[in-house]
Coordinates of C-alpha atoms and ligand atoms in Angstrom, one line a residue:
M1 CA 111.9 -73.4 -14.0
E2 CA 109.9 -76.4 -15.1
R3 CA 111.8 -79.6 -15.0
S4 CA 110.5 -83.1 -14.2
N5 CA 113.7 -85.2 -14.3
Y6 CA 117.5 -85.1 -14.4
N7 CA 118.9 -86.3 -17.7
G8 CA 121.5 -88.6 -16.4
L9 CA 119.1 -90.3 -14.0
L10 CA 116.6 -91.4 -16.6
S11 CA 116.5 -95.2 -17.1
I12 CA 114.5 -98.0 -18.6
K13 CA 112.1 -97.6 -15.7
D14 CA 111.0 -94.3 -17.1
V15 CA 109.8 -95.6 -20.5
N16 CA 106.6 -93.9 -21.6
K17 CA 106.9 -91.1 -19.0
E18 CA 106.3 -87.6 -20.2
V19 CA 109.3 -85.5 -19.1
T20 CA 110.5 -82.0 -19.1
L21 CA 114.3 -81.7 -19.2
L22 CA 116.8 -78.8 -19.0
G23 CA 120.4 -78.7 -20.0
W24 CA 123.2 -77.9 -22.4
V25 CA 123.4 -79.2 -26.0
A26 CA 126.5 -81.4 -25.8
K27 CA 126.2 -82.6 -29.4
K28 CA 123.8 -82.3 -32.3
R29 CA 123.6 -84.6 -35.3
N30 CA 121.3 -83.9 -38.2
L31 CA 120.3 -86.9 -40.2
G32 CA 117.7 -85.2 -42.4
S33 CA 114.4 -86.5 -41.1
L34 CA 115.8 -87.0 -37.6
V35 CA 117.9 -84.8 -35.4
F36 CA 119.7 -86.2 -32.4
I37 CA 120.7 -84.0 -29.5
D38 CA 122.9 -85.1 -26.6
L39 CA 121.5 -83.1 -23.7
R40 CA 123.8 -82.7 -20.7
D41 CA 123.1 -81.6 -17.1
T42 CA 124.9 -82.1 -13.9
T43 CA 123.9 -85.8 -13.7
G44 CA 124.9 -86.8 -17.2
I45 CA 123.7 -87.0 -20.8
V46 CA 120.6 -88.3 -22.4
Q47 CA 119.8 -88.6 -26.1
V48 CA 116.9 -86.5 -27.4
T49 CA 115.5 -87.6 -30.7
V50 CA 113.6 -85.0 -32.8
R51 CA 111.4 -86.2 -35.6
D52 CA 110.7 -84.0 -38.6
D53 CA 107.1 -83.2 -37.4
V54 CA 108.5 -81.2 -34.5
K55 CA 109.6 -77.7 -35.0
I56 CA 113.2 -77.3 -34.1
P57 CA 114.7 -73.9 -33.3
D58 CA 118.2 -73.0 -34.3
I59 CA 120.3 -74.7 -31.7
R60 CA 124.0 -75.2 -31.5
N61 CA 126.5 -76.7 -29.0
E62 CA 126.2 -75.4 -25.5
Y63 CA 122.9 -73.7 -26.0
V64 CA 120.8 -74.0 -22.9
I65 CA 117.5 -75.6 -23.9
Q66 CA 114.3 -77.1 -22.4
V67 CA 112.9 -80.3 -23.9
K68 CA 109.5 -81.7 -23.4
G69 CA 109.0 -85.3 -24.7
T70 CA 108.4 -88.9 -23.9
V71 CA 110.9 -91.5 -22.8
A72 CA 111.2 -94.4 -25.2
K73 CA 113.3 -97.6 -25.2
K74 CA 116.0 -97.6 -27.9
D75 CA 116.1 -100.4 -30.4
V76 CA 119.9 -100.5 -30.2
P77 CA 121.3 -99.4 -26.9
N78 CA 124.2 -97.0 -26.8
K79 CA 126.7 -98.6 -24.5
A80 CA 128.8 -95.5 -24.3
L81 CA 126.0 -93.7 -22.3
K82 CA 124.7 -94.6 -18.8
T83 CA 121.3 -93.7 -20.2
G84 CA 122.0 -95.6 -23.4
E85 CA 119.0 -97.9 -23.2
I86 CA 116.6 -95.1 -23.7
E87 CA 116.0 -91.9 -25.6
V88 CA 113.6 -89.0 -25.2
V89 CA 111.4 -88.4 -28.2
A90 CA 110.9 -84.6 -28.3
K91 CA 107.6 -82.9 -28.6
E92 CA 108.7 -79.4 -28.0
I93 CA 112.1 -77.7 -27.7
K94 CA 112.7 -74.2 -26.4
V95 CA 115.9 -72.2 -26.4
I96 CA 116.6 -70.7 -23.0
N97 CA 120.0 -69.2 -23.8
K98 CA 122.4 -69.1 -26.7
A99 CA 126.2 -69.8 -26.6
E100 CA 129.1 -68.7 -28.7
T101 CA 131.4 -71.4 -30.1
T102 CA 133.4 -72.5 -27.2
P103 CA 137.2 -72.3 -27.2
M104 CA 137.5 -75.9 -26.1
I105 CA 135.8 -79.2 -26.7
I106 CA 133.5 -79.9 -23.7
D107 CA 133.9 -83.6 -23.4
D108 CA 135.8 -86.0 -21.2
N109 CA 138.2 -86.5 -24.1
T110 CA 139.0 -82.9 -24.7
D111 CA 142.2 -82.0 -26.5
A112 CA 142.4 -78.6 -24.8
L113 CA 145.7 -77.6 -23.1
E114 CA 145.6 -77.3 -19.4
D115 CA 146.0 -73.5 -19.5
T116 CA 143.0 -73.2 -21.8
R117 CA 141.0 -75.4 -19.5
L118 CA 142.0 -73.2 -16.6
K119 CA 141.3 -70.0 -18.5
Y120 CA 137.8 -71.2 -19.3
R121 CA 137.4 -73.2 -16.2
Y122 CA 133.6 -72.6 -16.1
L123 CA 133.5 -74.5 -19.4
D124 CA 135.9 -77.2 -18.3
L125 CA 133.7 -77.8 -15.3
R126 CA 130.9 -78.8 -17.6
R127 CA 132.9 -81.9 -18.5
P128 CA 131.3 -84.9 -16.7
I129 CA 134.7 -86.1 -15.4
M130 CA 135.4 -82.8 -13.7
Q131 CA 131.9 -82.8 -12.1
S132 CA 132.5 -86.3 -10.9
R133 CA 135.8 -85.3 -9.2
L134 CA 134.1 -82.4 -7.5
K135 CA 131.4 -84.7 -6.3
T136 CA 134.0 -87.1 -4.9
R137 CA 135.5 -84.2 -3.0
A138 CA 132.1 -83.2 -1.6
K139 CA 131.3 -86.7 -0.6
I140 CA 134.6 -86.9 1.3
V141 CA 133.7 -83.7 3.2
K142 CA 130.2 -85.1 3.9
A143 CA 131.6 -88.3 5.3
V144 CA 134.0 -86.3 7.5
H145 CA 131.2 -84.1 8.9
E146 CA 129.0 -87.2 9.6
Y147 CA 131.7 -89.2 11.3
L148 CA 133.2 -86.5 13.4
D149 CA 129.8 -85.2 14.4
E150 CA 128.9 -88.7 15.6
H151 CA 132.2 -88.8 17.6
N152 CA 131.4 -85.6 19.4
F153 CA 133.7 -83.3 17.5
L154 CA 132.9 -79.6 17.3
E155 CA 133.5 -77.7 14.1
V156 CA 135.3 -74.4 14.9
E157 CA 136.6 -71.8 12.4
T158 CA 139.9 -70.1 13.0
P159 CA 141.1 -66.8 11.5
I160 CA 142.5 -66.4 8.0
L161 CA 144.1 -63.0 8.8
T162 CA 146.5 -64.3 11.4
L163 CA 150.0 -64.7 12.4
S164 CA 152.8 -66.8 10.9
T165 CA 152.4 -70.5 11.7
P166 CA 155.6 -72.6 11.4
E167 CA 154.9 -75.4 8.9
G168 CA 158.2 -74.8 7.1
A169 CA 157.0 -72.9 4.1
R170 CA 157.0 -69.2 3.2
D171 CA 154.1 -67.2 4.4
Y172 CA 151.6 -65.2 2.3
L173 CA 151.5 -61.8 3.9
V174 CA 148.6 -59.3 3.9
P175 CA 149.5 -55.6 4.7
S176 CA 147.4 -53.9 7.3
R177 CA 146.0 -50.6 6.3
L178 CA 145.3 -49.5 9.9
H179 CA 148.7 -50.5 11.1
R180 CA 151.2 -49.3 8.5
G181 CA 154.2 -51.6 8.2
C182 CA 152.4 -54.4 9.9
F183 CA 151.3 -57.6 8.2
Y184 CA 149.0 -60.4 8.8
A185 CA 150.1 -63.8 7.6
L186 CA 147.7 -66.3 6.0
P187 CA 147.7 -69.5 8.0
Q188 CA 149.9 -72.3 6.7
S189 CA 147.6 -74.4 8.9
P190 CA 145.5 -73.7 11.9
Q191 CA 148.1 -75.4 14.1
V192 CA 148.5 -72.8 16.8
Y193 CA 144.8 -72.1 17.0
K194 CA 143.8 -75.8 17.3
Q195 CA 146.2 -76.2 20.1
L196 CA 144.8 -73.1 21.8
L197 CA 141.3 -74.6 21.3
M198 CA 142.5 -77.6 23.4
I199 CA 143.7 -75.3 26.1
G200 CA 140.3 -73.6 25.7
G201 CA 138.6 -76.9 26.7
I202 CA 137.1 -77.9 23.3
E203 CA 138.6 -81.4 23.6
R204 CA 137.5 -82.5 20.1
Y205 CA 137.9 -80.0 17.3
Y206 CA 137.7 -80.2 13.5
Q207 CA 137.6 -77.9 10.6
I208 CA 137.7 -78.0 6.8
A209 CA 140.4 -75.4 6.8
K210 CA 141.9 -73.3 4.1
C211 CA 145.7 -73.3 4.3
F212 CA 148.2 -71.1 2.4
R213 CA 151.8 -71.9 1.7
D214 CA 154.1 -70.0 -0.6
E215 CA 156.3 -72.7 -2.0
D216 CA 157.4 -74.2 -5.3
L217 CA 154.4 -75.9 -6.9
R218 CA 154.3 -79.5 -8.0
A219 CA 151.7 -81.9 -9.4
D220 CA 150.4 -82.4 -5.8
R221 CA 150.8 -78.9 -4.4
Q222 CA 148.8 -75.6 -4.7
P223 CA 149.4 -72.3 -2.9
D224 CA 146.0 -72.4 -1.3
F225 CA 144.6 -75.8 -0.4
T226 CA 142.3 -77.5 2.1
Q227 CA 143.0 -79.6 5.1
I228 CA 140.6 -81.7 7.2
D229 CA 142.1 -80.5 10.4
I230 CA 141.6 -82.4 13.7
E231 CA 142.7 -82.0 17.3
T232 CA 141.8 -84.0 20.4
S233 CA 142.6 -83.8 24.1
F234 CA 143.5 -86.8 26.3
L235 CA 143.9 -89.4 23.6
D236 CA 147.2 -91.3 23.2
Q237 CA 148.6 -92.1 19.8
D238 CA 146.9 -95.5 19.5
E239 CA 143.5 -94.1 20.4
L240 CA 143.9 -91.2 18.0
L241 CA 145.0 -93.5 15.1
T242 CA 142.2 -95.9 15.8
L243 CA 139.6 -93.1 15.7
N244 CA 141.1 -91.9 12.4
E245 CA 141.0 -95.4 11.0
G246 CA 137.2 -95.3 11.5
L247 CA 137.1 -92.1 9.6
L248 CA 139.1 -93.4 6.7
H249 CA 137.0 -96.5 6.6
K250 CA 133.8 -94.4 6.3
I251 CA 135.3 -92.2 3.7
F252 CA 136.4 -95.1 1.5
K253 CA 133.1 -96.9 2.0
D254 CA 130.8 -93.9 1.4
V255 CA 132.7 -92.5 -1.5
I256 CA 133.9 -95.5 -3.5
N257 CA 132.2 -98.4 -1.7
Y258 CA 135.6 -99.9 -0.8
D259 CA 136.2 -101.7 2.5
I260 CA 139.6 -100.9 3.9
K261 CA 140.9 -103.6 6.3
L262 CA 141.4 -102.4 9.8
P263 CA 143.5 -102.0 11.8
L264 CA 145.9 -100.4 9.3
R265 CA 149.5 -101.5 9.3
R266 CA 151.9 -99.3 11.2
M267 CA 155.5 -99.1 9.9
S268 CA 158.3 -97.2 11.5
Y269 CA 159.9 -94.4 9.6
A270 CA 163.2 -96.3 9.8
E271 CA 161.7 -99.4 8.3
A272 CA 160.0 -97.4 5.5
V273 CA 163.2 -95.8 4.5
D274 CA 165.3 -99.0 4.8
T275 CA 162.9 -101.2 2.8
Y276 CA 161.1 -98.9 0.5
G277 CA 163.5 -96.0 0.2
S278 CA 160.7 -93.5 1.1
D279 CA 158.9 -92.1 4.1
K280 CA 155.7 -92.5 2.1
P281 CA 156.1 -96.0 0.7
D282 CA 153.9 -97.2 -2.1
T283 CA 153.2 -100.7 -0.8
R284 CA 150.9 -101.7 -3.6
F285 CA 153.9 -103.5 -5.1
D286 CA 156.9 -105.3 -3.7
M287 CA 160.3 -104.6 -5.2
K288 CA 161.8 -103.9 -1.8
L289 CA 165.3 -102.6 -1.2
I290 CA 167.6 -105.4 -0.3
D291 CA 170.9 -105.0 1.6
V292 CA 173.7 -106.7 -0.2
K293 CA 176.7 -105.2 1.6
D294 CA 177.4 -108.5 3.4
I295 CA 177.7 -110.3 0.0
L296 CA 179.4 -107.6 -2.1
K297 CA 182.0 -106.7 0.4
D298 CA 183.6 -110.0 -0.8
S299 CA 183.6 -108.9 -4.5
T300 CA 186.9 -107.8 -6.0
F301 CA 185.5 -104.3 -6.6
N302 CA 187.5 -102.4 -4.1
A303 CA 185.2 -99.5 -3.6
F304 CA 182.5 -101.9 -2.3
K305 CA 184.7 -102.9 0.5
E306 CA 184.7 -99.4 1.9
L307 CA 181.2 -98.2 1.4
S308 CA 179.0 -98.4 4.4
T309 CA 175.7 -99.0 2.4
I310 CA 175.2 -101.2 -0.6
K311 CA 171.6 -102.0 -1.5
C312 CA 169.7 -103.1 -4.5
I313 CA 166.3 -103.6 -6.1
V314 CA 165.4 -106.4 -8.4
V315 CA 163.1 -105.7 -11.3
H316 CA 161.5 -108.8 -12.7
G317 CA 161.1 -109.8 -16.3
I318 CA 162.9 -107.0 -18.1
A319 CA 166.3 -108.3 -18.9
N320 CA 165.3 -109.4 -22.3
S321 CA 166.0 -107.3 -25.3
T322 CA 162.4 -106.1 -25.8
S323 CA 162.7 -103.9 -22.7
R324 CA 166.2 -102.6 -23.5
K325 CA 164.6 -99.1 -23.6
V326 CA 163.6 -99.4 -20.0
I327 CA 167.2 -100.3 -19.0
D328 CA 168.6 -97.6 -21.1
N329 CA 166.4 -95.1 -19.4
L330 CA 168.0 -96.1 -16.1
Q331 CA 170.9 -93.8 -16.6
L332 CA 168.7 -90.8 -17.0
E333 CA 166.5 -91.8 -14.1
A334 CA 169.4 -92.5 -11.8
K335 CA 170.7 -89.0 -12.5
K336 CA 167.4 -87.5 -11.8
F337 CA 167.2 -89.1 -8.4
S338 CA 170.8 -88.2 -7.6
L339 CA 171.8 -91.8 -7.4
K340 CA 175.5 -91.8 -7.8
G341 CA 177.5 -95.0 -8.0
Y342 CA 175.2 -97.7 -9.2
T343 CA 175.6 -100.8 -11.4
V344 CA 173.2 -103.1 -13.2
L345 CA 173.3 -106.8 -13.5
K346 CA 171.1 -109.0 -15.6
F347 CA 170.1 -112.5 -14.9
I348 CA 169.8 -114.3 -18.2
N349 CA 169.9 -118.1 -18.8
N350 CA 170.4 -118.6 -15.1
K351 CA 173.6 -116.6 -15.2
L352 CA 174.5 -113.1 -14.0
D353 CA 175.4 -110.9 -16.9
G354 CA 177.0 -107.4 -17.2
S355 CA 180.4 -105.8 -17.0
F356 CA 180.3 -105.9 -13.2
T357 CA 180.4 -109.7 -13.1
K358 CA 184.1 -109.6 -13.6
F359 CA 184.3 -108.6 -9.9
L360 CA 182.2 -111.5 -8.7
D361 CA 183.7 -114.9 -8.2
E362 CA 181.4 -118.0 -8.3
N363 CA 180.7 -117.9 -4.6
V364 CA 179.7 -114.3 -4.5
S365 CA 177.6 -114.7 -7.6
K366 CA 175.8 -117.7 -6.1
S367 CA 175.2 -115.9 -2.8
L368 CA 173.8 -113.0 -4.6
I369 CA 171.5 -115.2 -6.8
D370 CA 170.3 -117.1 -3.7
K371 CA 169.7 -114.0 -1.5
L372 CA 167.9 -112.1 -4.3
K373 CA 166.0 -115.3 -5.4
L374 CA 166.7 -114.3 -9.0
V375 CA 164.7 -115.7 -11.9
N376 CA 165.3 -115.4 -15.6
D377 CA 165.0 -111.9 -17.1
D378 CA 165.5 -110.1 -13.8
I379 CA 167.7 -107.1 -13.6
V380 CA 169.4 -106.0 -10.4
I381 CA 170.2 -102.4 -9.8
I382 CA 172.9 -102.0 -7.1
A383 CA 173.8 -98.7 -5.5
G384 CA 176.4 -98.0 -2.9
S385 CA 177.5 -94.9 -0.9
N386 CA 178.6 -93.8 2.5
E387 CA 175.5 -91.7 2.6
Y388 CA 172.8 -94.2 3.7
R389 CA 169.9 -91.9 2.9
D390 CA 171.1 -91.2 -0.6
V391 CA 171.2 -94.9 -1.4
C392 CA 167.8 -95.5 0.1
F393 CA 165.9 -92.5 -1.3
G394 CA 167.6 -92.9 -4.7
L395 CA 166.7 -96.6 -5.1
G396 CA 163.2 -95.8 -3.6
A397 CA 162.6 -93.3 -6.3
L398 CA 163.8 -95.7 -9.0
R399 CA 161.5 -98.3 -7.5
V400 CA 158.4 -96.2 -8.0
S401 CA 159.5 -95.0 -11.4
Y402 CA 159.9 -98.7 -12.6
A403 CA 156.6 -99.7 -11.2
N404 CA 154.9 -96.9 -13.1
T405 CA 156.8 -97.6 -16.4
L406 CA 156.2 -101.3 -16.2
G407 CA 152.6 -101.1 -15.1
L408 CA 153.2 -103.0 -11.9
I409 CA 150.4 -101.2 -10.0
K410 CA 147.0 -102.6 -10.5
P411 CA 144.4 -99.8 -11.0
N412 CA 141.7 -99.3 -8.4
T413 CA 143.8 -100.9 -5.6
Y414 CA 144.4 -99.0 -2.4
D415 CA 147.0 -99.6 0.2
L416 CA 146.9 -97.6 3.4
L417 CA 149.4 -97.5 6.2
W418 CA 150.6 -95.4 9.1
V419 CA 154.3 -94.4 9.1
V420 CA 155.2 -93.7 12.7
D421 CA 158.2 -92.7 14.9
F422 CA 159.5 -90.0 12.6
P423 CA 162.7 -88.3 13.6
L424 CA 161.9 -85.1 15.7
F425 CA 164.5 -83.1 13.8
E426 CA 166.4 -83.1 10.6
K427 CA 169.5 -81.4 9.4
S428 CA 168.8 -78.1 7.7
K429 CA 170.5 -78.0 4.3
E430 CA 170.4 -74.2 4.4
T431 CA 171.7 -73.4 7.9
G432 CA 173.5 -76.6 8.8
G433 CA 171.6 -76.5 12.1
I434 CA 168.5 -78.6 12.8
T435 CA 164.9 -78.0 11.9
S436 CA 161.7 -79.8 12.9
S437 CA 160.7 -82.7 10.7
H438 CA 157.0 -82.0 11.4
H439 CA 156.7 -78.7 13.3
P440 CA 158.1 -77.4 16.5
F441 CA 155.1 -78.4 18.6
T442 CA 155.6 -82.1 18.2
R443 CA 156.4 -84.1 21.3
P444 CA 159.5 -86.2 21.5
L445 CA 159.0 -89.8 22.4
E446 CA 159.3 -90.2 26.2
S447 CA 162.1 -92.8 25.7
D448 CA 164.2 -90.4 23.6
V449 CA 164.0 -87.2 25.6
K450 CA 167.3 -88.1 27.1
Y451 CA 169.1 -87.6 23.8
L452 CA 167.7 -84.1 23.3
D453 CA 170.9 -82.4 24.3
S454 CA 173.5 -85.0 23.4
D455 CA 172.2 -86.2 20.0
P456 CA 169.1 -84.4 18.9
L457 CA 169.0 -86.0 15.5
K458 CA 168.6 -89.4 17.2
V459 CA 165.4 -88.3 18.9
K460 CA 162.2 -89.9 17.6
A461 CA 158.9 -88.0 17.7
G462 CA 155.3 -88.9 18.4
A463 CA 154.5 -88.1 14.8
Y464 CA 152.6 -90.1 12.2
D465 CA 151.7 -89.9 8.6
I466 CA 148.9 -91.7 6.8
V467 CA 150.2 -92.9 3.5
I468 CA 147.8 -94.0 0.7
N469 CA 149.2 -95.4 -2.5
G470 CA 152.5 -93.6 -2.0
Y471 CA 150.9 -90.3 -1.1
E472 CA 151.3 -88.6 2.2
A473 CA 147.6 -88.1 2.6
G474 CA 147.8 -86.7 6.1
G475 CA 150.0 -86.3 9.1
G476 CA 150.0 -85.2 12.7
S477 CA 151.6 -85.6 16.1
L478 CA 151.3 -85.7 19.8
R479 CA 151.9 -82.2 21.0
I480 CA 154.2 -80.8 23.6
Y481 CA 152.0 -79.6 26.5
D482 CA 154.7 -78.6 28.9
Q483 CA 155.9 -75.1 28.8
D484 CA 159.5 -75.9 29.6
M485 CA 159.7 -78.6 27.0
Q486 CA 158.3 -76.3 24.4
R487 CA 160.8 -73.6 25.3
K488 CA 163.6 -76.2 25.1
I489 CA 162.6 -77.3 21.6
F490 CA 162.4 -73.7 20.4
K491 CA 165.9 -73.2 21.8
L492 CA 167.3 -76.3 20.1
L493 CA 165.8 -74.9 16.8
G494 CA 167.9 -71.9 17.3
L495 CA 165.3 -69.4 18.5
S496 CA 166.5 -66.8 21.1
D497 CA 164.5 -65.9 24.2
E498 CA 163.6 -62.7 22.4
D499 CA 162.4 -64.6 19.2
I500 CA 160.3 -67.0 21.4
K501 CA 158.7 -64.1 23.2
R502 CA 158.0 -62.1 20.1
K503 CA 156.7 -65.0 17.9
F504 CA 155.2 -67.4 20.4
G505 CA 154.9 -65.5 23.7
F506 CA 151.1 -65.7 23.9
F507 CA 151.2 -69.4 23.0
I508 CA 153.8 -70.3 25.7
D509 CA 151.9 -68.1 28.2
A510 CA 148.7 -70.1 27.5
F511 CA 150.6 -73.3 28.6
N512 CA 150.6 -71.9 32.1
Y513 CA 146.9 -72.3 32.7
G514 CA 146.3 -76.0 32.7
T515 CA 147.1 -77.5 29.3
P516 CA 145.7 -80.9 28.6
P517 CA 147.8 -83.5 26.8
H518 CA 146.7 -83.2 23.2
A519 CA 147.3 -84.6 19.7
G520 CA 146.0 -84.1 16.2
I521 CA 146.2 -84.7 12.6
A522 CA 145.5 -82.9 9.3
Y523 CA 144.6 -84.6 6.0
G524 CA 145.1 -83.0 2.6
L525 CA 141.6 -82.9 1.2
E526 CA 142.9 -82.6 -2.3
R527 CA 145.3 -85.5 -2.0
L528 CA 142.5 -87.7 -0.6
T529 CA 140.3 -86.6 -3.5
M530 CA 143.1 -87.3 -6.0
V531 CA 143.5 -90.9 -4.7
L532 CA 139.8 -91.5 -4.6
S533 CA 139.2 -90.1 -8.1
G534 CA 142.2 -91.6 -9.7
T535 CA 144.1 -88.5 -10.8
N536 CA 147.6 -87.5 -10.0
N537 CA 147.0 -83.8 -10.8
I538 CA 145.9 -81.7 -7.8
R539 CA 144.4 -79.1 -10.2
D540 CA 141.9 -81.7 -11.3
V541 CA 140.2 -81.8 -7.9
I542 CA 140.0 -78.0 -7.3
A543 CA 137.3 -76.0 -9.0
F544 CA 139.5 -72.9 -9.6
P545 CA 143.1 -73.8 -9.2
K546 CA 146.3 -72.0 -10.1
N547 CA 148.8 -73.3 -12.7
L548 CA 152.4 -74.3 -11.9
A549 CA 153.5 -70.7 -12.0
A550 CA 150.9 -69.9 -9.2
V551 CA 148.8 -67.9 -11.6
C552 CA 145.1 -68.3 -12.2
P553 CA 144.8 -68.0 -16.0
M554 CA 141.1 -67.2 -15.7
S555 CA 141.2 -64.2 -13.4
N556 CA 144.8 -63.4 -14.1
S557 CA 145.7 -63.2 -10.4
P558 CA 148.0 -62.2 -9.0
R559 CA 147.9 -58.7 -10.6
E560 CA 149.3 -55.3 -10.0
V561 CA 147.0 -53.1 -8.0
D562 CA 146.1 -49.4 -8.3
Q563 CA 148.6 -46.8 -7.0
D564 CA 145.8 -45.6 -4.7
Q565 CA 145.6 -48.9 -3.0
L566 CA 149.4 -49.0 -2.5
D567 CA 149.4 -45.5 -1.2
E568 CA 146.7 -46.3 1.3
L569 CA 148.7 -49.2 2.6
G570 CA 151.9 -47.2 2.5
L571 CA 153.6 -49.6 0.2
I572 CA 156.3 -48.9 -2.5
I573 CA 157.0 -51.7 -5.0
K574 CA 160.6 -52.3 -5.9
K575 CA 160.7 -53.6 -9.4
E576 CA 164.1 -55.2 -9.3
N577 CA 164.9 -58.2 -7.1
K578 CA 166.6 -57.2 -3.9
Ligands
LIG1 N1 149.4 -78.7 11.1 C1 150.0 -79.9 10.7 C2 150.3 -79.8 9.2 O1 149.7 -79.0 8.5 C3 149.2 -81.1 10.9 C4 149.1 -81.5 12.4 O2 150.2 -81.6 13.0 O3 148.0 -81.6 12.9 O4 151.0 -80.7 8.6

C-alpha cells in the first residue's frame, strides 16, 4: 500500500516534502474552515490539517485512512507531540476502513478498567505506551540474541509437551489422547532439558523459553511467562556471573542507553536478610535494618531481655504532625507483614518521644540516639521476636512500603546486585520436612557438603539471583553433576528410590555417561521489561495476558470443552471440588 513515511518519524527536516501517510484517526477537531486530524501509526502521531478547499470524507475516530499532503512548519509548536514542530497539510484523504465507536478511550491516559483493556486488547495495544512497552521487550530479546550469539551460544528449543519439572509450583497438565490416563506437563522451565543439553555436549545453550506455572497470581506473576534461559559447561560461578554482567550491560545500554557499573556488587543471602530484610533487597535507598538488641536488653522492658532478635529501621523526617497519617498507617502495615511485637519512637526536639520511653533510662536513650544517629523528626520502628526471620522480613517489607509512600526512590535509577550463597534447603511449611530453596539440581557449596546429613538447613548452595530495583529479575545455580550427590539430594528431599526412578530415572542415568560440570541462569523476560519500561504490572508487558483470576477476558479461556473432546480423551469432569 502506498506510504512514503511513518507519522511519528516526521520532523522539521521533512518540511516541504510531499508525503503519503497511513494510520488510524486518533482525534478529529472541526474548526469550521479547518479540520485537524491526529493520525496515529506504530511510530506515533502527526497532526494533519485539512483546509476547506480539500474534500474530506466522513471520518471518525479509529477509521483507517490514507493522507496525501505536504509537511509544513507549525507557527506554534505543539509541545505535547514528538512531531509537534510540524503538521501535514492534506491534499487528499481516503478512507481505507471504518470503525465502530470503540469501547475504550485509545490514549495513554485512558480511563478504561483493566478488564476492559484486556477484553479489547487489540484496541489497548494501539495506545502508544503499550507499543513502547512491547518495543522495549523486543529490544531486550534482540540484545540477548546478539550478545549470546557473539559469545558462541547456541539457541536450542526444548519441548512444551513434556514431563513435570520441579520448580516448586503446580504443573499444567495436558491429557494424552493416544495414551489414555497419561498426561504431559507443560514445562515450569526447561531445567531438565538444558542440563541434558550440557550432557549432550552443547556447552553453551540459550533459549527464549515459554514457562508455565499454575500458582496464585500477583502483580509480577502470570501462568505463562517467558524466560531468557541459559546454561553453560565448564564455567565456575565467577566466570558465569561475569559473562552475565556483560549481557546485562548490553541490555541496559541498548534498550535505555544506561551504563551499569561493572562488576556488580555481590551480597550474601545472609547479609541481604540481615541488613535489608529481604532476599531481593531494593538498594536504591538506605533505611537499613539496625540491630539494637545490645542496647535494648538494658531497657526495663522485660520482654526485650529475653528476645533473641531486636532490630529497627529509622525513617527520616516524618515525626512531625503533617505525616501523622503515615505513622497511623503503620499499625495496618505491620499487621499485613505479620510483624508482631513492635514499638515506635519519635525523635522530636532532640528527645525520644513515645510511650516506650518509660522503659529507657538516660543511658539507654543516649546509646540508642548515638547508634542510630538520630536527627529531628526521625521515627524509629523497633521489632523484636525469637523468630529472627520474622523480624527481618517484617521490617524489610515495612522498609519498602515506607520508601514507596514517602517517595524515597528516585525515578529512572537502577540498582543491580547479585545475591549469592542462598541456603540449599528451607523448611517446608506444609510437610515440616525440607524443600529446595532453588531446585533439587542445585549444587551445595563444597565447604558445606559436610553438613548435609547433620544439619541440612545450614548448607549453602552455589545459587545466585540477580536483583534489580528490588525485583528478582533472574536466578540460577551451579548444578550437581555427580550421580551419587544428585541421588543424595533427592533422598534428603524425601524422595524414595522408587520416586527417583519413576520421575528422574532417565536424568540420573544420563549422569553416567560423562557429565561436565555445568551452571546456568534464567531471567524473567517480563520482569526485566517491567524494570526497563517503568511499570510494576506484569500484564503491561505481555501482549495478551491473563487477569488475576488466570482468565483471558478477550478469548474467555479457560473454557469448557465439547463432550466429544472429553470422550476422545477419556475424561469425566467432576463438578464439585474433591
Ligand atoms: N530453572 C531455574 C528457574 O526457572 C533457573 C535456573 O536454575 O537456571 O528458576
